[in-house]
């Protein structure tokens, strides 16, 4: 059985991620009966040594009241180019033409509603981004990559507007079609299922890369890896943390999701984002689950 780590310290191990601009070379690591994916070793660090990352104050003049405030209760992993929608928040990277991270809040009540029609939603440019720095649909044409959602459309069926908002290209990354349809889709479904047993589920999606392909006339970056950090608010008041990284490669759906669990600090160190320090401002009752837990 997997052992849950209970304390302010999170164990580090081997990550499937590579950080932006770090120039880290790839090694290899093999799981039994699993395909080989590039990984990088991350040395063990203490959670409180990652950084002090303070919360950005949320003021009514900046963010809409209601769900957005609840989404950001654990703070901003980074502070620049913040954009808010009715049901998710993102940080946009104008250099790569896609999001650094997207944060959304899932609850069973909303997921049980179906007040939208996906066929009515269309991928479209985010006109709040300067035309020099935004992706266009034409960038994906002939690229062999799917337009992969970060905030998943299926998470926002409770409102046509909220579903439509997930189709802004600022919420999209070039994603390997097999990954999009199989393992990543399984992870999204799994996160939705967690709402049956938890008060709230927050998903934080993003991308990490060292050397990456670009597509289209706007040079939209293709991430080599995509991560999801799941923050589970238990009815008991505990906060449980699960962090996954998947390579942007064909990954079979039948590979257990546990194979992609990584220590949260490996994502923090590689991506330049901070999660743990913000969460610890709200609670000392934090549990982290990773693949080495027994």
XYZ file of C-alpha atoms in Angstrom:
294
model
C 0.000 0.000 0.000
C 1.077 3.537 -0.635
C 2.105 5.393 2.523
C 0.995 8.990 2.883
C 3.733 11.347 4.075
C 2.490 13.393 6.985
C 4.536 16.461 7.910
C 5.847 19.750 6.603
C 8.634 17.888 4.796
C 8.183 16.461 1.329
C 10.491 13.761 0.008
C 12.316 14.320 -3.272
C 13.187 11.704 -5.842
C 13.378 11.470 -9.623
C 11.306 13.814 -11.737
C 10.029 13.394 -15.284
C 10.310 17.136 -15.788
C 12.848 19.545 -17.211
C 12.914 23.226 -16.314
C 12.703 26.184 -18.658
C 16.048 27.531 -19.745
C 17.999 25.418 -17.244
C 19.990 23.531 -19.839
C 19.773 20.278 -17.846
C 20.792 17.136 -19.653
C 18.447 14.164 -19.690
C 19.171 10.771 -18.238
C 16.886 7.776 -18.232
C 14.822 5.798 -15.749
C 12.781 2.675 -16.384
C 9.666 1.498 -14.618
C 8.937 -2.194 -14.972
C 6.711 -2.885 -17.984
C 6.530 0.839 -18.788
C 8.001 2.736 -21.744
C 11.180 4.710 -21.148
C 10.740 8.427 -20.664
C 13.451 11.067 -20.219
C 13.892 12.074 -16.606
C 16.206 14.292 -14.590
C 17.395 13.660 -11.038
C 16.254 16.220 -8.479
C 18.233 16.369 -5.221
C 16.333 16.121 -1.944
C 15.342 19.494 -0.517
C 13.243 20.640 2.406
C 9.882 22.162 1.621
C 10.625 25.258 3.694
C 13.880 25.805 1.828
C 12.167 26.255 -1.528
C 11.359 29.910 -0.976
C 9.143 32.291 0.886
C 6.758 33.091 -2.006
C 4.125 35.340 -0.520
C 0.500 35.488 -1.519
C -0.552 38.188 -3.939
C -3.412 40.131 -2.328
C -6.736 39.642 -4.095
C -8.631 42.912 -4.377
C -12.126 43.330 -5.843
C -10.784 45.799 -8.384
C -8.472 43.113 -9.780
C -10.461 39.895 -9.629
C -14.150 39.077 -9.793
C -15.732 38.093 -6.501
C -16.921 34.574 -5.825
C -15.362 31.528 -7.415
C -12.120 33.192 -8.504
C -11.281 34.155 -4.935
C -11.908 30.561 -3.887
C -9.745 29.249 -6.736
C -6.793 31.344 -5.589
C -7.092 30.666 -1.845
C -3.678 28.955 -1.883
C -2.000 31.835 -3.691
C -0.323 32.406 -7.036
C 2.519 30.056 -8.095
C 3.898 33.027 -10.053
C 2.803 36.640 -10.298
C 3.211 37.920 -13.843
C 0.654 38.050 -16.663
C -2.255 36.858 -14.522
C -5.542 36.454 -16.395
C -8.870 35.503 -14.862
C -11.913 33.796 -16.285
C -15.165 33.070 -14.556
C -14.092 29.530 -13.615
C -10.286 29.436 -13.879
C -7.176 31.594 -13.519
C -3.989 31.434 -15.595
C -0.557 32.979 -15.894
C 0.319 33.599 -19.532
C 3.809 33.407 -21.032
C 3.992 35.771 -24.039
C 7.338 34.296 -25.053
C 6.033 30.745 -25.564
C 2.457 31.735 -26.535
C 0.841 29.458 -23.971
C 0.171 29.328 -20.253
C 2.742 28.861 -17.508
C -0.037 27.444 -15.357
C -3.818 27.247 -15.183
C -5.687 26.818 -11.911
C -9.281 25.612 -11.639
C -11.515 24.437 -8.791
C -13.635 21.297 -9.120
C -16.604 20.388 -6.963
C -19.210 17.685 -7.316
C -22.167 20.075 -7.520
C -20.866 21.813 -10.625
C -19.573 18.655 -12.262
C -23.009 17.080 -11.923
C -24.574 19.870 -13.980
C -24.684 19.738 -17.774
C -25.893 23.072 -19.115
C -23.613 23.366 -22.125
C -22.988 21.898 -25.546
C -19.333 21.327 -26.460
C -20.166 21.391 -30.174
C -21.046 25.078 -29.786
C -17.579 25.928 -28.435
C -14.814 26.906 -30.839
C -11.080 27.320 -30.362
C -10.288 31.012 -30.675
C -7.569 33.568 -30.132
C -7.354 35.321 -26.790
C -7.720 38.942 -27.808
C -6.683 40.074 -24.326
C -3.148 39.018 -25.362
C -1.214 41.355 -27.673
C -1.322 40.140 -31.270
C 2.469 39.737 -31.291
C 2.308 37.284 -28.388
C -0.774 35.146 -28.940
C -1.366 31.839 -30.673
C -3.733 31.419 -33.614
C -5.599 28.374 -34.871
C -3.466 28.418 -37.994
C -0.401 27.640 -35.884
C -1.807 24.182 -35.182
C -2.804 23.380 -38.754
C -0.617 20.572 -40.107
C 1.477 20.512 -36.929
C 0.452 16.936 -35.906
C -0.340 18.254 -32.411
C -3.742 18.464 -30.749
C -4.971 21.666 -29.184
C -4.734 20.324 -25.645
C -6.817 21.914 -22.894
C -5.215 22.791 -19.579
C -8.482 23.729 -17.848
C -10.483 20.835 -19.278
C -13.725 21.586 -21.097
C -15.432 18.659 -19.360
C -14.737 20.308 -15.996
C -16.958 23.254 -16.903
C -20.171 21.803 -18.328
C -22.222 23.754 -15.770
C -22.128 26.862 -17.974
C -21.853 27.443 -21.716
C -19.775 30.564 -21.104
C -17.404 28.721 -18.777
C -16.995 25.916 -21.294
C -16.443 28.446 -24.088
C -13.737 30.111 -21.993
C -11.737 26.875 -21.918
C -11.377 27.126 -25.715
C -9.294 30.315 -25.606
C -5.912 29.415 -27.086
C -4.268 30.884 -23.983
C -5.641 27.803 -22.173
C -4.279 25.446 -24.854
C -0.898 23.810 -25.453
C 0.301 21.706 -28.397
C -0.207 18.161 -27.107
C 0.653 14.790 -28.548
C -2.666 13.307 -29.778
C -2.102 9.924 -28.116
C -1.307 11.557 -24.785
C -4.309 13.860 -25.071
C -6.765 11.049 -25.792
C -5.335 8.432 -23.414
C -3.216 9.037 -20.307
C -3.912 12.755 -19.904
C -7.624 12.168 -20.413
C -7.472 9.428 -17.748
C -5.827 11.847 -15.328
C -8.554 14.447 -15.963
C -11.272 11.859 -15.346
C -9.523 10.713 -12.187
C -9.414 14.271 -10.854
C -13.140 14.648 -11.472
C -13.790 11.409 -9.587
C -11.937 12.765 -6.547
C -14.697 15.292 -5.966
C -16.905 12.457 -4.681
C -14.723 12.084 -1.601
C -13.224 15.542 -1.090
C -14.629 18.959 -0.288
C -12.715 20.668 -3.079
C -10.286 19.601 -5.786
C -7.989 22.177 -7.342
C -6.116 21.419 -10.518
C -3.024 23.293 -11.564
C -1.827 22.441 -15.054
C 1.243 23.680 -16.839
C 4.214 22.879 -18.968
C 7.937 22.487 -18.551
C 10.695 22.276 -21.135
C 14.400 22.701 -21.909
C 14.717 22.388 -25.667
C 11.391 22.534 -27.403
C 9.778 22.584 -30.800
C 7.720 25.544 -31.982
C 4.814 25.452 -34.421
C 3.116 27.940 -36.732
C 3.998 31.444 -37.787
C 3.663 32.599 -34.180
C 6.231 30.075 -32.903
C 3.936 28.494 -30.342
C 6.085 26.432 -27.963
C 5.477 22.680 -27.746
C 6.070 21.559 -24.143
C 8.171 18.441 -23.686
C 6.298 17.653 -20.452
C 2.966 18.641 -18.927
C 2.245 18.675 -15.215
C -0.829 18.603 -13.027
C -0.769 19.496 -9.331
C -3.903 18.334 -7.504
C -4.723 20.023 -4.172
C -7.377 18.057 -2.288
C -9.282 19.739 0.503
C -10.562 16.987 2.795
C -13.740 17.343 4.841
C -11.524 16.783 7.889
C -9.537 19.930 7.060
C -6.466 18.063 5.788
C -4.820 19.161 2.552
C -3.537 16.351 0.331
C -1.133 17.061 -2.499
C -0.633 14.913 -5.606
C 1.672 16.066 -8.402
C 1.976 14.397 -11.806
C 4.243 14.945 -14.802
C 3.689 13.333 -18.193
C 5.968 13.534 -21.227
C 4.325 15.083 -24.262
C 4.679 11.763 -26.079
C 2.359 8.850 -26.859
C 1.449 7.317 -23.489
C -0.885 4.340 -23.302
C -4.046 4.751 -21.261
C -3.461 1.493 -19.367
C -0.265 2.730 -17.676
C -1.180 3.361 -14.009
C -1.382 7.039 -13.157
C 0.784 6.363 -10.098
C 3.739 5.929 -12.487
C 3.602 9.663 -13.150
C 3.532 10.849 -9.537
C 6.561 13.017 -8.686
C 7.614 15.001 -5.616
C 6.101 18.471 -5.723
C 9.440 20.210 -5.155
C 10.812 18.670 -8.352
C 8.133 20.585 -10.265
C 8.821 23.743 -8.238
C 12.554 23.613 -8.880
C 12.223 22.842 -12.592
C 9.393 25.267 -13.404
C 10.342 28.217 -11.191
C 6.847 28.135 -9.637
C 5.987 27.799 -5.936
C 3.093 25.820 -4.460
C 4.087 24.445 -1.053
C 4.995 27.737 0.612
C 1.615 29.190 -0.327
C -0.283 26.136 0.922
C 1.605 26.161 4.232
C 0.382 29.704 4.821
C -3.123 28.241 5.058
C -2.507 24.962 6.892
C 0.094 22.891 8.722
C -1.914 19.740 8.031
C -0.383 18.848 4.662
C 0.080 15.355 3.220
C 2.001 14.687 0.040
C 1.752 11.512 -2.018
C 4.429 10.460 -4.465
C 5.431 7.311 -6.308
C 8.058 6.330 -3.713
C 5.499 6.340 -0.885
C 4.807 2.856 0.456
